[in-house]
PDB file of N, CA and C in Angstrom:
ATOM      1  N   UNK Y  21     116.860 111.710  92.828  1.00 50.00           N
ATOM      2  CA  UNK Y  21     117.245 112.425  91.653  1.00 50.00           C
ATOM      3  C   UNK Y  21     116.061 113.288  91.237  1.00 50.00           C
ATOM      4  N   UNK Y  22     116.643 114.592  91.212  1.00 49.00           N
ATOM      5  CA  UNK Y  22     115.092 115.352  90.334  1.00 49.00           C
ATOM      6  C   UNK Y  22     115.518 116.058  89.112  1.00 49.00           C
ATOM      7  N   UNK Y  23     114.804 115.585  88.297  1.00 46.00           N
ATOM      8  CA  UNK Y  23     114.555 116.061  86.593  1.00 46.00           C
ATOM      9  C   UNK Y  23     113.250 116.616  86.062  1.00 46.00           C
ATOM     10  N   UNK Y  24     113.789 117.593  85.784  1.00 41.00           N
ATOM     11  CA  UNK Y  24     113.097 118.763  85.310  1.00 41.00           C
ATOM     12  C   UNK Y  24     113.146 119.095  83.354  1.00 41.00           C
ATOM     13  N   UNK Y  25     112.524 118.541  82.810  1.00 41.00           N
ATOM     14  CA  UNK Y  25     111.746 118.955  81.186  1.00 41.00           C
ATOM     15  C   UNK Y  25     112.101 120.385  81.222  1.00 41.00           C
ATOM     16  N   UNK Y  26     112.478 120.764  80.516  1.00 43.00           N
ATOM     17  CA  UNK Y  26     112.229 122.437  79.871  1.00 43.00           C
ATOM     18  C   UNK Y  26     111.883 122.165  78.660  1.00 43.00           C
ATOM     19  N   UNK Y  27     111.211 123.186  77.617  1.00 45.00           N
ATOM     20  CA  UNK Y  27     111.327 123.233  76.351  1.00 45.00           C
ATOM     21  C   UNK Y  27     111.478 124.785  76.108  1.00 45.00           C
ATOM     22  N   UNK Y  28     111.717 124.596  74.523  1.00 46.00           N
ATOM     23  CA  UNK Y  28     112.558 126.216  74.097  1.00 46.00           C
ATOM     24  C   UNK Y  28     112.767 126.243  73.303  1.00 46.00           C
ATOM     25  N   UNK Y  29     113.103 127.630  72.774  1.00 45.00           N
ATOM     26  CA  UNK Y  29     113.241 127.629  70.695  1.00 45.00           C
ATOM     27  C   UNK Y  29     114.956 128.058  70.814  1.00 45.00           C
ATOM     28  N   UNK Y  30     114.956 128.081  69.009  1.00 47.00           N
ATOM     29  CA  UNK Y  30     116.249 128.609  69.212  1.00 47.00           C
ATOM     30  C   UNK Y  30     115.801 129.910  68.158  1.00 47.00           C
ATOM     31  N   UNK Y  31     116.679 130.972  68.194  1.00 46.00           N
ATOM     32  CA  UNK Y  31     116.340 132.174  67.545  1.00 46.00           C
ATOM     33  C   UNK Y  31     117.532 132.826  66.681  1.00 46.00           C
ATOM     34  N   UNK Y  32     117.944 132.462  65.637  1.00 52.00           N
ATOM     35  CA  UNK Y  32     119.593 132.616  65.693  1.00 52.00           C
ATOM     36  C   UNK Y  32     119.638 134.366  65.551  1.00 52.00           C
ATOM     37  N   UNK Y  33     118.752 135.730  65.150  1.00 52.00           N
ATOM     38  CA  UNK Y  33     118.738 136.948  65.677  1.00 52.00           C
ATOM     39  C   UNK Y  33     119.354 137.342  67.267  1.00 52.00           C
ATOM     40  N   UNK Y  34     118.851 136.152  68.236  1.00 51.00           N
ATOM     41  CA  UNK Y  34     118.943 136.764  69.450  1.00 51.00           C
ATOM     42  C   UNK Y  34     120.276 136.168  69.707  1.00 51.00           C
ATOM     43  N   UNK Y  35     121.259 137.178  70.109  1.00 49.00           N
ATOM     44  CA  UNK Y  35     122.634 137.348  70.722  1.00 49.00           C
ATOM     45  C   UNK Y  35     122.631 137.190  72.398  1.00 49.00           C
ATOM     46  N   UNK Y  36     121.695 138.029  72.506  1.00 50.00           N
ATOM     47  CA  UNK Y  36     122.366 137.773  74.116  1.00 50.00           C
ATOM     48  C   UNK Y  36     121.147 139.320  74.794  1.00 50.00           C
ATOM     49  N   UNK Y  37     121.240 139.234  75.740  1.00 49.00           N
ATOM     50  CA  UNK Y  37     120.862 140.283  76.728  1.00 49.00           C
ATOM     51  C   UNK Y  37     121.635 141.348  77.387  1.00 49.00           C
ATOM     52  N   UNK Y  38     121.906 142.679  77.648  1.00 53.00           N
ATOM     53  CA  UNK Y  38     122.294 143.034  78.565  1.00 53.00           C
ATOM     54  C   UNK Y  38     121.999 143.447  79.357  1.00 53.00           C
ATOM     55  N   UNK Y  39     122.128 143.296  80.526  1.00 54.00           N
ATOM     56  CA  UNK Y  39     121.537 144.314  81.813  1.00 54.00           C
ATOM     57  C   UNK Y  39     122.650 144.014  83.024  1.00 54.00           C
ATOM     58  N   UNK Y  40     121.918 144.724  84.091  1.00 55.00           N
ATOM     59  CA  UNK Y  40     122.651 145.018  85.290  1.00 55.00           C
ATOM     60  C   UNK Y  40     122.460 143.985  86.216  1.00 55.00           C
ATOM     61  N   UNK Y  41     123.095 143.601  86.061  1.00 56.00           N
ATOM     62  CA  UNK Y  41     123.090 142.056  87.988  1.00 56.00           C
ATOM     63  C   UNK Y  41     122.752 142.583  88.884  1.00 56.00           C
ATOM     64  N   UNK Y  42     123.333 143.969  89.264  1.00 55.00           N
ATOM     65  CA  UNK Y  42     122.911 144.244  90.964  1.00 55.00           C
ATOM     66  C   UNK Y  42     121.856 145.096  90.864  1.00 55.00           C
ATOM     67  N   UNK Y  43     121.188 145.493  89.939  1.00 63.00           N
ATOM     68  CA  UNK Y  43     119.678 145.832  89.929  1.00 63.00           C
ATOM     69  C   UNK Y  43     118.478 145.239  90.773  1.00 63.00           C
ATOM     70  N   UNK Y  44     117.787 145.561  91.381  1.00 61.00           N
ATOM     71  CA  UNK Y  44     116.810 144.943  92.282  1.00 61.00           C
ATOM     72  C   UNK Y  44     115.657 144.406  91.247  1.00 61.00           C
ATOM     73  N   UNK Y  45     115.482 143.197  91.678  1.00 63.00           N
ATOM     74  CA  UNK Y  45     113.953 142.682  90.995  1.00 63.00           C
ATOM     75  C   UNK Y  45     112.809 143.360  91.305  1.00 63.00           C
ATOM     76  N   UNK Y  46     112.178 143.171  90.199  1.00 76.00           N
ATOM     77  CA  UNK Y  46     110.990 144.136  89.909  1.00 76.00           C
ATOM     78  C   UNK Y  46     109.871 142.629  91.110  1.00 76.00           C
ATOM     79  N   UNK Y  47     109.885 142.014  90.992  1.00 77.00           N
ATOM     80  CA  UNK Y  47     109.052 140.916  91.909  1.00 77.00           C
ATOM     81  C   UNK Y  47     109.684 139.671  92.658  1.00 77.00           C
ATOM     82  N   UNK Y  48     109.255 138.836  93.003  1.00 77.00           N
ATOM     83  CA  UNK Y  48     109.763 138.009  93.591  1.00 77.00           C
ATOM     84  C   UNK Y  48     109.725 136.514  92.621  1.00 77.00           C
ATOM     85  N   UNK Y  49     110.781 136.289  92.730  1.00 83.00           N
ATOM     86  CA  UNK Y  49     111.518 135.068  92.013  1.00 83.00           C
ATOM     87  C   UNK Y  49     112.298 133.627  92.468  1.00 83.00           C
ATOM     88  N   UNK Y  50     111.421 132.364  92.603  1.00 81.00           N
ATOM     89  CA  UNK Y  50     112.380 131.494  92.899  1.00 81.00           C
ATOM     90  C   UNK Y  50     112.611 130.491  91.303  1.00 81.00           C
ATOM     91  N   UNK Y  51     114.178 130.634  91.335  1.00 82.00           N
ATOM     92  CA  UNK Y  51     114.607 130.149  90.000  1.00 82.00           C
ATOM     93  C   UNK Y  51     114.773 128.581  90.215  1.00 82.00           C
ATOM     94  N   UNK Y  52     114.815 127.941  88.854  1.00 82.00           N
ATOM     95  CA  UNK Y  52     115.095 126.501  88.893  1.00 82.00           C
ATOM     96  C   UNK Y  52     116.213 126.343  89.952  1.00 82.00           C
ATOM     97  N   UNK Y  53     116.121 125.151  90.204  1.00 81.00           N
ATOM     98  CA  UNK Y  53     117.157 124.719  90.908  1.00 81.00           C
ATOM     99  C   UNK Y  53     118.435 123.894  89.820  1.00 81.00           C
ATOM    100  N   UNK Y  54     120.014 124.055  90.586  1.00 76.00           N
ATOM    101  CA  UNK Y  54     121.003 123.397  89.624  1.00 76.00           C
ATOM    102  C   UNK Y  54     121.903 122.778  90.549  1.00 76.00           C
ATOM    103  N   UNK Y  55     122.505 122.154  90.137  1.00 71.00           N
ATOM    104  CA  UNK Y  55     122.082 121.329  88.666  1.00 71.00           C
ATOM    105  C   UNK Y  55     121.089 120.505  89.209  1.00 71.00           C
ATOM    106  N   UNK Y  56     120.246 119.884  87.769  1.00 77.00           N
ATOM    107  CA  UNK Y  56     119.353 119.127  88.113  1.00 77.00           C
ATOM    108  C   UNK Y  56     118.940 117.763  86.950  1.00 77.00           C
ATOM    109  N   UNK Y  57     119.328 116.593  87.728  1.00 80.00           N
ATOM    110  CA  UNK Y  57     119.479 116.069  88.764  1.00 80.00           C
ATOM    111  C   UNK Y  57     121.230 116.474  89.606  1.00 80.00           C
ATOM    112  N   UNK Y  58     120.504 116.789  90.904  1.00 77.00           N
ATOM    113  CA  UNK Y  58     121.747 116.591  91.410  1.00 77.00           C
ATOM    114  C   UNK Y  58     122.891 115.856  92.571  1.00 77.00           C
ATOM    115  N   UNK Y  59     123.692 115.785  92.766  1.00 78.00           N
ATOM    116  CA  UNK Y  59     124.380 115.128  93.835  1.00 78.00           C
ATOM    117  C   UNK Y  59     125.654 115.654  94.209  1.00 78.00           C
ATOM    118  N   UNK Y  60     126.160 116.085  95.311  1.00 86.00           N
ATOM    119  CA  UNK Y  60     125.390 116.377  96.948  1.00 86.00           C
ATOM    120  C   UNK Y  60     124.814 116.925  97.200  1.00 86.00           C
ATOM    121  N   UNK Y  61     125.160 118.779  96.233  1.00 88.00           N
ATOM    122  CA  UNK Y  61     124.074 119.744  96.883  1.00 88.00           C
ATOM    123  C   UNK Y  61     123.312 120.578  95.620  1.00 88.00           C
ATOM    124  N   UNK Y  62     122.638 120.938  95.689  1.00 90.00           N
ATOM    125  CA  UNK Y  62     122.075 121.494  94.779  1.00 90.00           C
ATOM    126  C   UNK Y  62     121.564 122.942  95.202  1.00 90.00           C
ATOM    127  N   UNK Y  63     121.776 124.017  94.278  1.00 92.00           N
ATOM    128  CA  UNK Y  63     121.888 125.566  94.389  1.00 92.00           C
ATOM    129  C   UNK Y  63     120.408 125.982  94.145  1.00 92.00           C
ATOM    130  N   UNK Y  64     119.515 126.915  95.176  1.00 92.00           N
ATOM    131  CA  UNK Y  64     118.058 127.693  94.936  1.00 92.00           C
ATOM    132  C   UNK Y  64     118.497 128.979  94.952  1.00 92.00           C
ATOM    133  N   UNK Y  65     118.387 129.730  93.549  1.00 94.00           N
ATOM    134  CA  UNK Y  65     118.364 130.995  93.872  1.00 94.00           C
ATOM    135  C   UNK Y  65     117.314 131.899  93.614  1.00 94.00           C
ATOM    136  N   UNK Y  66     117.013 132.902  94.725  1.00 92.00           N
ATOM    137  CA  UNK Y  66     115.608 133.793  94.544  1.00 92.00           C
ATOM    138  C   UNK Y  66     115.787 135.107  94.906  1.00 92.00           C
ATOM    139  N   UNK Y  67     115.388 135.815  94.424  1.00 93.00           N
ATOM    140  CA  UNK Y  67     114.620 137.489  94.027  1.00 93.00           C
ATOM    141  C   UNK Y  67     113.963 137.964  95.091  1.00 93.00           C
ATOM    142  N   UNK Y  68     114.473 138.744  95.734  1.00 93.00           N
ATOM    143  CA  UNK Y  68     113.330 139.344  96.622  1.00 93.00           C
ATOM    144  C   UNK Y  68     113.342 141.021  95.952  1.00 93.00           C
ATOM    145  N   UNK Y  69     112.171 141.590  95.724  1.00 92.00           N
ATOM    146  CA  UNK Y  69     111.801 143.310  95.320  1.00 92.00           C
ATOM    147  C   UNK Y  69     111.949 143.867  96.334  1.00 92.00           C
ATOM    148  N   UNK Y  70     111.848 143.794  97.576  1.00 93.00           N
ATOM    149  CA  UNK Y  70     111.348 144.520  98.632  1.00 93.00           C
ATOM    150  C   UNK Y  70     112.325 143.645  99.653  1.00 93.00           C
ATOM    151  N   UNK Y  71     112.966 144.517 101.097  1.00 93.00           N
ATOM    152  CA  UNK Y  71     113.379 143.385 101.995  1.00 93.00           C
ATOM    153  C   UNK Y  71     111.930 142.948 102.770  1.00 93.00           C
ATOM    154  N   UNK Y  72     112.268 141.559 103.465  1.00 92.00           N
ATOM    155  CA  UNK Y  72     111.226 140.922 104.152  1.00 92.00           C
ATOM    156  C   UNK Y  72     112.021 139.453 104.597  1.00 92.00           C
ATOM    157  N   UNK Y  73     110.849 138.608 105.234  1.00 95.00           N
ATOM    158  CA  UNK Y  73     111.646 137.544 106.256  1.00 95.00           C
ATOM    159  C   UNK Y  73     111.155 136.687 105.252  1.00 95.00           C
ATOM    160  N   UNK Y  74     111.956 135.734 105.087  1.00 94.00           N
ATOM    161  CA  UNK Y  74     112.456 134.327 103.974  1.00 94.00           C
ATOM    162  C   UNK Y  74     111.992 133.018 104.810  1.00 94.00           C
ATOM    163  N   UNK Y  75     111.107 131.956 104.403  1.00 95.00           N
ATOM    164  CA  UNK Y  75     111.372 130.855 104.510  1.00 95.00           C
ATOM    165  C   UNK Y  75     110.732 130.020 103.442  1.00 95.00           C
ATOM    166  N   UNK Y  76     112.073 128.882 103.489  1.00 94.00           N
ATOM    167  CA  UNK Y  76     112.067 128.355 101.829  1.00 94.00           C
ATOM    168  C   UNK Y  76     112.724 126.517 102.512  1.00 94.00           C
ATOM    169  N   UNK Y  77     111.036 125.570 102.253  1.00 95.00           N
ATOM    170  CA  UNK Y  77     111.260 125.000 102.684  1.00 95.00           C
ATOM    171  C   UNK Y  77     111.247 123.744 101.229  1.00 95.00           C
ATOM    172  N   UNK Y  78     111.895 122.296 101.772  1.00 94.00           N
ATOM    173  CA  UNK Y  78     111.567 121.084 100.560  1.00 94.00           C
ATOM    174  C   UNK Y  78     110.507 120.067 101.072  1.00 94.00           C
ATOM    175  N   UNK Y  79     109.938 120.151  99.765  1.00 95.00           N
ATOM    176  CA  UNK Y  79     108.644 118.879 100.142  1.00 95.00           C
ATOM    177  C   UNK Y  79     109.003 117.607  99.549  1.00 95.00           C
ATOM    178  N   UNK Y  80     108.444 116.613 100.147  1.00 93.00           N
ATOM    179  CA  UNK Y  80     108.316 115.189  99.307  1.00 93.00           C
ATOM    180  C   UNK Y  80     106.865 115.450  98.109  1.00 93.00           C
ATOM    181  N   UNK Y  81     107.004 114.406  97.631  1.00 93.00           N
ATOM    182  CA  UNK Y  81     105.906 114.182  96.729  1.00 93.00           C
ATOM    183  C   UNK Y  81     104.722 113.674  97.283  1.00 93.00           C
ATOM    184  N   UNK Y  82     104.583 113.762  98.619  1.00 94.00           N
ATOM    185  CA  UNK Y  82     103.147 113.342  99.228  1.00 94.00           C
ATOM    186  C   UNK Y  82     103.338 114.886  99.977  1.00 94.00           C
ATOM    187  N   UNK Y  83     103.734 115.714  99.761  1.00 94.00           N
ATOM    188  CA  UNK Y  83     103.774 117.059 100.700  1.00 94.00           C
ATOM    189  C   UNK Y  83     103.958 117.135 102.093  1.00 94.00           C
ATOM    190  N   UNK Y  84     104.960 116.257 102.157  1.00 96.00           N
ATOM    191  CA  UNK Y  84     105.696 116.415 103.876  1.00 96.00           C
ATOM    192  C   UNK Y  84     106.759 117.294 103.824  1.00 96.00           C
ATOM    193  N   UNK Y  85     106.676 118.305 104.679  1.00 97.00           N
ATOM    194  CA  UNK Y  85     107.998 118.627 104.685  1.00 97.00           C
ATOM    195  C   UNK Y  85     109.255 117.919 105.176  1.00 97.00           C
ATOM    196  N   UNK Y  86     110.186 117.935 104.390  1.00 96.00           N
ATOM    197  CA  UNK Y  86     111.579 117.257 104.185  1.00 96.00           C
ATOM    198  C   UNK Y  86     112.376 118.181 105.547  1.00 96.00           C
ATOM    199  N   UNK Y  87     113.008 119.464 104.791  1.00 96.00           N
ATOM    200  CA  UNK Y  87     113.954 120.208 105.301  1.00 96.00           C
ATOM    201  C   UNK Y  87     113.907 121.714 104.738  1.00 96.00           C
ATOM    202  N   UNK Y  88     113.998 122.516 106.107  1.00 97.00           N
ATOM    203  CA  UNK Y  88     113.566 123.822 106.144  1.00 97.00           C
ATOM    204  C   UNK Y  88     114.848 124.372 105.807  1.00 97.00           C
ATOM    205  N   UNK Y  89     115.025 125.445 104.465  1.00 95.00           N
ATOM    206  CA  UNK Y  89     116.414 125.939 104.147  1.00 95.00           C
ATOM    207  C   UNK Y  89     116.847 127.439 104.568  1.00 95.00           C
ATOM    208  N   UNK Y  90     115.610 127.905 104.852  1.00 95.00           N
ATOM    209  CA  UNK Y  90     115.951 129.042 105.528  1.00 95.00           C
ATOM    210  C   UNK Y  90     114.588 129.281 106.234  1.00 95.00           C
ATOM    211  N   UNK Y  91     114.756 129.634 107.586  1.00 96.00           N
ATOM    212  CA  UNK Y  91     113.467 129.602 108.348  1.00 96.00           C
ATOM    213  C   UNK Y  91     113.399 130.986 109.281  1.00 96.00           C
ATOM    214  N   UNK Y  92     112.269 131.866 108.444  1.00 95.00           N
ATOM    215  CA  UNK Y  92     111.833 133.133 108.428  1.00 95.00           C
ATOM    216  C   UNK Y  92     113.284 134.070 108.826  1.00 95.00           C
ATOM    217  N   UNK Y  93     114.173 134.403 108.252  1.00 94.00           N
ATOM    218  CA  UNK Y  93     115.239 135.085 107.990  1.00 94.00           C
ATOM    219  C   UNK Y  93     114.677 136.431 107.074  1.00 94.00           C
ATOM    220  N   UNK Y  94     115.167 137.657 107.507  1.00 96.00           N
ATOM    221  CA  UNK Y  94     114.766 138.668 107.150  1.00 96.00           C
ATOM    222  C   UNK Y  94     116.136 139.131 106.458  1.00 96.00           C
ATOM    223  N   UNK Y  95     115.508 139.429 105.332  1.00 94.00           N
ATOM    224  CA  UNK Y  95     116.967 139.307 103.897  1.00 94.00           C
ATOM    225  C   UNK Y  95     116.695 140.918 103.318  1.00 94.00           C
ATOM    226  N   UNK Y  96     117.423 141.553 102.350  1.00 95.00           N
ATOM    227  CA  UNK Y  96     117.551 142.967 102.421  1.00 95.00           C
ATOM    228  C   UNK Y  96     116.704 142.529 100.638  1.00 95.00           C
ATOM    229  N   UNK Y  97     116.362 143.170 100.035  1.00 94.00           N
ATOM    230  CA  UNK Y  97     115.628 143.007  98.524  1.00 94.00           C
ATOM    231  C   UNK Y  97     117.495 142.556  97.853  1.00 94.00           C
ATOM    232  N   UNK Y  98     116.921 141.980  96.475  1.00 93.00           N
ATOM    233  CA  UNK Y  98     117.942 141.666  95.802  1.00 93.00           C
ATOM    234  C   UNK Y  98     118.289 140.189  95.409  1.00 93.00           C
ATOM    235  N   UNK Y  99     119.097 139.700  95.087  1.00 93.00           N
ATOM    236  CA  UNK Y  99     119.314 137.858  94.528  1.00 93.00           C
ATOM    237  C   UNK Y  99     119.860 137.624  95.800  1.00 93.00           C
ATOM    238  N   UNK Y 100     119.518 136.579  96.366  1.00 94.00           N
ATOM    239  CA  UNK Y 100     120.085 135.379  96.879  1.00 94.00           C
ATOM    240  C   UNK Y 100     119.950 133.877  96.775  1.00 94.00           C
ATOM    241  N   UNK Y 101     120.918 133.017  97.498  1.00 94.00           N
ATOM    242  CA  UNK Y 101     121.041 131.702  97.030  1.00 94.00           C
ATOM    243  C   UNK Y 101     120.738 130.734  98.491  1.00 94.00           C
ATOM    244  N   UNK Y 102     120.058 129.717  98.355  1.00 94.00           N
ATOM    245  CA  UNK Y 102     119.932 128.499  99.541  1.00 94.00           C
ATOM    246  C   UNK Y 102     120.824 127.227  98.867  1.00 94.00           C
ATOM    247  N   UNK Y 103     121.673 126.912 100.034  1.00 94.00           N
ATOM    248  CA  UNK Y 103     121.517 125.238  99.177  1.00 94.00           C
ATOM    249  C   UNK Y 103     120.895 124.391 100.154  1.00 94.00           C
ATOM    250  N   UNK Y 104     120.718 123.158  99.246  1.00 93.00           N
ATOM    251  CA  UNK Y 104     120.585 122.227 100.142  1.00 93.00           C
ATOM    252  C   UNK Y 104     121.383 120.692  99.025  1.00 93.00           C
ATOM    253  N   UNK Y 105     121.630 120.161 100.703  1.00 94.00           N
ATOM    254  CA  UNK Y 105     122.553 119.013 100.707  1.00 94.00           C
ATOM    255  C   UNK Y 105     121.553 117.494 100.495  1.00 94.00           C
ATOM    256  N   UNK Y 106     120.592 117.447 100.112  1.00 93.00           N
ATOM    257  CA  UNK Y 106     119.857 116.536 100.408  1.00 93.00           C
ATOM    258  C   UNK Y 106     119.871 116.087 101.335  1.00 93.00           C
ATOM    259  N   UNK Y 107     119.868 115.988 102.161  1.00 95.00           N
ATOM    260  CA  UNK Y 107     119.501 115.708 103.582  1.00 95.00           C
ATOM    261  C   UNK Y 107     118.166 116.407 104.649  1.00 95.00           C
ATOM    262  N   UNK Y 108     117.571 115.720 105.028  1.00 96.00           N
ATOM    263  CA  UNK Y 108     116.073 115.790 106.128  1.00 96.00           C
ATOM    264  C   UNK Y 108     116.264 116.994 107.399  1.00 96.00           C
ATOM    265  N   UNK Y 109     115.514 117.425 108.101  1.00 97.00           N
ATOM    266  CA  UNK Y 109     116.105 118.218 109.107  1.00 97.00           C
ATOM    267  C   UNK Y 109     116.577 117.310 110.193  1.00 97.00           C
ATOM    268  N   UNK Y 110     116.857 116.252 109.915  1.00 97.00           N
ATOM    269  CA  UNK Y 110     117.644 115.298 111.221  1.00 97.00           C
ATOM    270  C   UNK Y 110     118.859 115.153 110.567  1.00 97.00           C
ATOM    271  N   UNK Y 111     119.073 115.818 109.325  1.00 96.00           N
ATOM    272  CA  UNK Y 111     120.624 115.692 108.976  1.00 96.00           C
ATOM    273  C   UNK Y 111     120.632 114.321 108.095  1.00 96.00           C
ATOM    274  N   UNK Y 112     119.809 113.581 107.786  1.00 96.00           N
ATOM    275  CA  UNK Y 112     119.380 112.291 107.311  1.00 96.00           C
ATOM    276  C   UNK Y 112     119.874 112.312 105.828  1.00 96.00           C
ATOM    277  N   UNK Y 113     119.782 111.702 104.869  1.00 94.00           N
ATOM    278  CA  UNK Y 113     120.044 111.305 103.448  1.00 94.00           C
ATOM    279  C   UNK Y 113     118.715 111.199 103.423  1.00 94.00           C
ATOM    280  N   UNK Y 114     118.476 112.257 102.544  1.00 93.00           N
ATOM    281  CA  UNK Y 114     116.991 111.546 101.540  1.00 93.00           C
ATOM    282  C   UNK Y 114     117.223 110.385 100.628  1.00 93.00           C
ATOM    283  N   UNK Y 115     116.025 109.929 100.103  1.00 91.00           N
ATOM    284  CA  UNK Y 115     115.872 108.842  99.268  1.00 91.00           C
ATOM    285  C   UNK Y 115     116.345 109.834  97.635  1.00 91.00           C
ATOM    286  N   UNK Y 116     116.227 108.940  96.880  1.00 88.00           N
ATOM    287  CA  UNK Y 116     116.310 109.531  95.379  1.00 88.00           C
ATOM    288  C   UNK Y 116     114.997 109.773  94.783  1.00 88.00           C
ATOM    289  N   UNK Y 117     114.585 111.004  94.377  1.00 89.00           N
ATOM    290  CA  UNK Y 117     112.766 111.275  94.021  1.00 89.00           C
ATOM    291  C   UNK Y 117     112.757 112.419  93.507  1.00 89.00           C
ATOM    292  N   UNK Y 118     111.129 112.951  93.473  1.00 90.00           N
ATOM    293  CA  UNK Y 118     111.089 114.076  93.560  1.00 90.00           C
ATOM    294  C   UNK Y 118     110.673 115.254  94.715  1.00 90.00           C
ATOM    295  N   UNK Y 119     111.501 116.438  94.705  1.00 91.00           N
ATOM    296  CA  UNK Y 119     110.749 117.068  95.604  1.00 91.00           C
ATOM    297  C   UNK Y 119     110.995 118.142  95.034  1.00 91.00           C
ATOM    298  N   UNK Y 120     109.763 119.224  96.196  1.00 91.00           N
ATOM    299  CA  UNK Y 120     109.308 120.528  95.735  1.00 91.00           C
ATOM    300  C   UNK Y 120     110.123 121.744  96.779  1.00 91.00           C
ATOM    301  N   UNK Y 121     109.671 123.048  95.826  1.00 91.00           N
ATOM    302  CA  UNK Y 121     110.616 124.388  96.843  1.00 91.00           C
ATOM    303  C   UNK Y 121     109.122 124.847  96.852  1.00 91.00           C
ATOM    304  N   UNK Y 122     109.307 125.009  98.065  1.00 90.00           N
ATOM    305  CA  UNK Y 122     108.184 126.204  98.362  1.00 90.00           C
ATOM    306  C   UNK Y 122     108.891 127.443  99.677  1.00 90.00           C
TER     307      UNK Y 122
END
């Protein structure tokens, strides 16, 4: 299971935002992951400004790599999404913990 703290105000002025979705990011962005905690799979989505080759792997909490979610894939600039199923690159069930996106 991974749980993630946020904190945050509330602003009752601020309504909302508008902008454009298919606008290209100004930098590169990997967003929280959702849901979180989760079970089976859980959604990574990230920002690329520029196209270039992607790899976006999960760590344990001693920094082993777990499972590689996309491995050096050359993606066009713009949002995209990885999931992962909890599972190891042997296709395995992870344990319940924490782990990292890098």
């Amino acid at each position: 299971m991974v749980r993630v703290l946020r904190y945050g105000f509330d602003y009752p002025g601020l309504v909302g935002v508008a902008g454009n979705e298919s606008e290209v990011p100004d930098n590169f962005e990997l967003s929280q992951n959702y849901p979180n905690p989760f079970n089976p799979t859980t959604r990574i989505d990230y920002s690329l400004p520029k196209s270039g080759n992607v790899t976006i792997k999960v760590y344990d909490i001693l920094g082993n790599e777990v499972r590689t979610l996309v491995n050096n894939v050359k993606q066009d600039a713009g949002r995209h999404t990885a999931l992962w199923d909890a599972k190891d690159n042997n296709k395995t069930a992870v344990s319940s913990g924490v782990y990292f996106i890098k």
